[in-house]
PDB file of C-alpha atoms in Angstrom:
ATOM      1  CA  MET A 194      17.096   2.229   7.457  1.00 95.00           C
ATOM      2  CA  LYS A 195      13.380   2.924   7.701  1.00 98.00           C
ATOM      3  CA  ASN A 196      11.452   3.473  10.923  1.00 98.00           C
ATOM      4  CA  ILE A 197       8.348   1.383  11.564  1.00 98.00           C
ATOM      5  CA  GLN A 198       5.961   2.142  14.401  1.00 98.00           C
ATOM      6  CA  ILE A 199       4.361  -0.963  15.880  1.00 97.00           C
ATOM      7  CA  ILE A 200       0.824  -0.538  17.142  1.00 96.00           C
ATOM      8  CA  GLU A 201      -0.603  -3.447  19.070  1.00 92.00           C
ATOM      9  CA  GLY A 202      -4.135  -4.088  20.193  1.00 87.00           C
ATOM     10  CA  ALA A 203      -2.981  -4.792  23.760  1.00 87.00           C
ATOM     11  CA  ASP A 204      -3.995  -2.392  26.529  1.00 88.00           C
ATOM     12  CA  ASN A 205      -0.345  -2.059  27.566  1.00 91.00           C
ATOM     13  CA  ALA A 206       1.001  -1.402  24.048  1.00 89.00           C
ATOM     14  CA  THR A 207       4.054   0.882  23.908  1.00 92.00           C
ATOM     15  CA  PHE A 208       3.721   2.075  20.269  1.00 95.00           C
ATOM     16  CA  SER A 209       7.451   1.520  19.898  1.00 97.00           C
ATOM     17  CA  ILE A 210       9.537   2.249  16.822  1.00 98.00           C
ATOM     18  CA  PHE A 211      11.932  -0.220  15.224  1.00 98.00           C
ATOM     19  CA  GLN A 212      14.297   0.124  12.302  1.00 98.00           C
ATOM     20  CA  ALA A 213      14.056  -2.031   9.189  1.00 98.00           C
ATOM     21  CA  THR A 214      16.448  -2.353   6.304  1.00 98.00           C
ATOM     22  CA  ASP A 215      15.209  -1.112   2.951  1.00 97.00           C
ATOM     23  CA  ALA A 216      14.636  -4.716   1.840  1.00 98.00           C
ATOM     24  CA  GLU A 217      12.694  -5.602   4.995  1.00 98.00           C
ATOM     25  CA  PHE A 218      10.609  -2.449   4.661  1.00 98.00           C
ATOM     26  CA  GLU A 219       9.800  -3.190   1.019  1.00 98.00           C
ATOM     27  CA  ALA A 220       8.713  -6.731   1.921  1.00 98.00           C
ATOM     28  CA  ILE A 221       6.449  -5.452   4.702  1.00 98.00           C
ATOM     29  CA  PHE A 222       5.108  -2.435   2.778  1.00 98.00           C
ATOM     30  CA  PRO A 223       5.042  -3.254  -0.966  1.00 97.00           C
ATOM     31  CA  ASP A 224       3.571  -0.987  -3.634  1.00 95.00           C
ATOM     32  CA  CYS A 225       4.190   2.326  -1.822  1.00 94.00           C
ATOM     33  CA  ARG A 226       2.132   1.259   1.194  1.00 97.00           C
ATOM     34  CA  ASP A 227       2.882   2.702   4.610  1.00 97.00           C
ATOM     35  CA  ILE A 228       0.269   0.753   6.600  1.00 98.00           C
ATOM     36  CA  GLU A 229       0.127  -3.012   7.103  1.00 98.00           C
ATOM     37  CA  LEU A 230      -1.678  -5.469   9.340  1.00 97.00           C
ATOM     38  CA  ALA A 231       0.591  -8.191  10.706  1.00 97.00           C
ATOM     39  CA  GLU A 232      -2.055 -10.781   9.886  1.00 96.00           C
ATOM     40  CA  ASP A 233      -2.043  -9.662   6.236  1.00 97.00           C
ATOM     41  CA  LEU A 234       1.756  -9.681   6.161  1.00 98.00           C
ATOM     42  CA  PHE A 235       1.849 -13.283   7.370  1.00 97.00           C
ATOM     43  CA  ALA A 236      -0.913 -14.324   4.954  1.00 97.00           C
ATOM     44  CA  ARG A 237       0.874 -12.646   2.032  1.00 97.00           C
ATOM     45  CA  LEU A 238       4.417 -13.873   2.737  1.00 98.00           C
ATOM     46  CA  GLY A 239       3.724 -17.069   4.650  1.00 98.00           C
ATOM     47  CA  GLU A 240       4.790 -17.765   8.219  1.00 97.00           C
ATOM     48  CA  ILE A 241       8.452 -18.558   7.557  1.00 98.00           C
ATOM     49  CA  ARG A 242       9.171 -15.644   5.204  1.00 98.00           C
ATOM     50  CA  ALA A 243       7.202 -13.136   7.303  1.00 98.00           C
ATOM     51  CA  ARG A 244       9.140 -14.104  10.425  1.00 97.00           C
ATOM     52  CA  ALA A 245      12.437 -13.876   8.536  1.00 97.00           C
ATOM     53  CA  VAL A 246      11.520 -10.354   7.412  1.00 97.00           C
ATOM     54  CA  ALA A 247       9.990  -9.026  10.653  1.00 96.00           C
ATOM     55  CA  GLU A 248      12.009 -10.627  13.446  1.00 96.00           C
ATOM     56  CA  PRO A 249      15.336  -8.847  12.792  1.00 97.00           C
ATOM     57  CA  MET A 250      13.580  -5.510  13.499  1.00 97.00           C
ATOM     58  CA  TRP A 251      13.024  -6.451  17.140  1.00 97.00           C
ATOM     59  CA  ASP A 252      16.792  -6.143  17.673  1.00 98.00           C
ATOM     60  CA  ARG A 253      16.783  -2.599  16.262  1.00 98.00           C
ATOM     61  CA  PRO A 254      14.572  -0.434  18.483  1.00 98.00           C
ATOM     62  CA  ILE A 255      14.954   3.329  18.305  1.00 98.00           C
ATOM     63  CA  LEU A 256      13.811   5.968  20.754  1.00 97.00           C
ATOM     64  CA  LYS A 257      10.967   8.119  19.468  1.00 96.00           C
ATOM     65  CA  ARG A 258      12.995  11.248  20.145  1.00 96.00           C
ATOM     66  CA  ASP A 259      15.828   9.902  17.974  1.00 97.00           C
ATOM     67  CA  ALA A 260      13.673   8.724  15.065  1.00 97.00           C
ATOM     68  CA  LEU A 261      13.877  10.923  11.999  1.00 95.00           C
ATOM     69  CA  GLY A 262      10.361  10.184  10.834  1.00 96.00           C
ATOM     70  CA  ILE A 263       8.069   7.200  10.764  1.00 98.00           C
ATOM     71  CA  HIS A 264       8.019   5.514   7.388  1.00 98.00           C
ATOM     72  CA  GLY A 265       5.386   2.873   8.082  1.00 98.00           C
ATOM     73  CA  THR A 266       2.955   1.568  10.682  1.00 98.00           C
ATOM     74  CA  LEU A 267       2.570  -2.140  11.379  1.00 98.00           C
ATOM     75  CA  PHE A 268      -0.573  -3.095  13.304  1.00 96.00           C
ATOM     76  CA  TYR A 269      -0.803  -6.284  15.369  1.00 95.00           C
ATOM     77  CA  GLY A 270      -4.208  -7.576  16.469  1.00 92.00           C
ATOM     78  CA  TRP A 271      -6.213  -4.991  14.526  1.00 91.00           C
ATOM     79  CA  LEU A 272      -8.257  -7.228  12.219  1.00 90.00           C
ATOM     80  CA  ASP A 273     -11.506  -5.985  13.746  1.00 90.00           C
ATOM     81  CA  LYS A 274     -10.432  -2.393  12.994  1.00 89.00           C
ATOM     82  CA  ARG A 275      -9.447  -3.063   9.370  1.00 91.00           C
ATOM     83  CA  LYS A 276     -12.594  -1.243   8.222  1.00 92.00           C
ATOM     84  CA  TYR A 277     -11.111   2.039   9.510  1.00 92.00           C
ATOM     85  CA  LEU A 278      -7.930   1.740   7.433  1.00 94.00           C
ATOM     86  CA  PRO A 279      -7.725   2.678   3.753  1.00 95.00           C
ATOM     87  CA  SER A 280      -7.946  -0.382   1.515  1.00 94.00           C
ATOM     88  CA  SER A 281      -4.848   0.873  -0.319  1.00 96.00           C
ATOM     89  CA  LYS A 282      -2.944   0.771   2.994  1.00 96.00           C
ATOM     90  CA  ARG A 283      -1.582   4.243   2.252  1.00 96.00           C
ATOM     91  CA  GLU A 284      -1.909   7.034   4.788  1.00 95.00           C
ATOM     92  CA  VAL A 285      -2.781   9.562   2.089  1.00 95.00           C
ATOM     93  CA  ASP A 286      -5.918   7.562   1.205  1.00 94.00           C
ATOM     94  CA  PHE A 287      -7.808   7.847   4.503  1.00 94.00           C
ATOM     95  CA  GLU A 288     -11.512   8.612   4.147  1.00 92.00           C
ATOM     96  CA  HIS A 289     -12.009  12.393   4.210  1.00 91.00           C
ATOM     97  CA  SER A 290     -14.416  12.197   7.139  1.00 92.00           C
ATOM     98  CA  SER A 291     -11.661  10.535   9.215  1.00 92.00           C
ATOM     99  CA  ILE A 292      -9.155  13.390   8.911  1.00 94.00           C
ATOM    100  CA  ASN A 293      -9.155  17.134   9.413  1.00 95.00           C
ATOM    101  CA  ALA A 294      -9.035  19.834   6.722  1.00 95.00           C
ATOM    102  CA  ALA A 295      -5.278  20.358   7.037  1.00 95.00           C
ATOM    103  CA  GLN A 296      -4.666  16.637   6.577  1.00 94.00           C
ATOM    104  CA  ARG A 297      -6.986  16.572   3.541  1.00 94.00           C
ATOM    105  CA  ARG A 298      -4.940  19.373   1.928  1.00 93.00           C
ATOM    106  CA  LEU A 299      -1.642  17.689   2.796  1.00 93.00           C
ATOM    107  CA  PHE A 300      -2.719  14.263   1.586  1.00 93.00           C
ATOM    108  CA  LYS A 301      -4.171  15.689  -1.642  1.00 90.00           C
ATOM    109  CA  SER A 302      -0.850  17.359  -2.444  1.00 90.00           C
ATOM    110  CA  SER A 303       1.110  14.204  -1.522  1.00 85.00           C
ATOM    111  CA  LYS A 304      -0.549  11.596  -3.735  1.00 72.00           C
TER     112      LYS A 304
END
């Protein structure tokens, strides 16, 4: 199972973590991505397939303290903030001015 943190645009968002099977994770985050916008997921897979992939996760929440890592981040309602995310949708590709020196070193060694 892979852990996905859900980040919503709502003021009362909980930033909860849910578990996805390897197949669900791969459908949500193809090509070694670890960031996805829900709107892009639905556009890419279509409404029916995207729901079939994403909805089972909602029955598999996990407490943050019990999660052994976060493997991906799925953003809901963030279309207006897309410009701040790397176009590759990979954490290691954030613009250097957006991250600190330690992150730059880590990301450079993790590509």
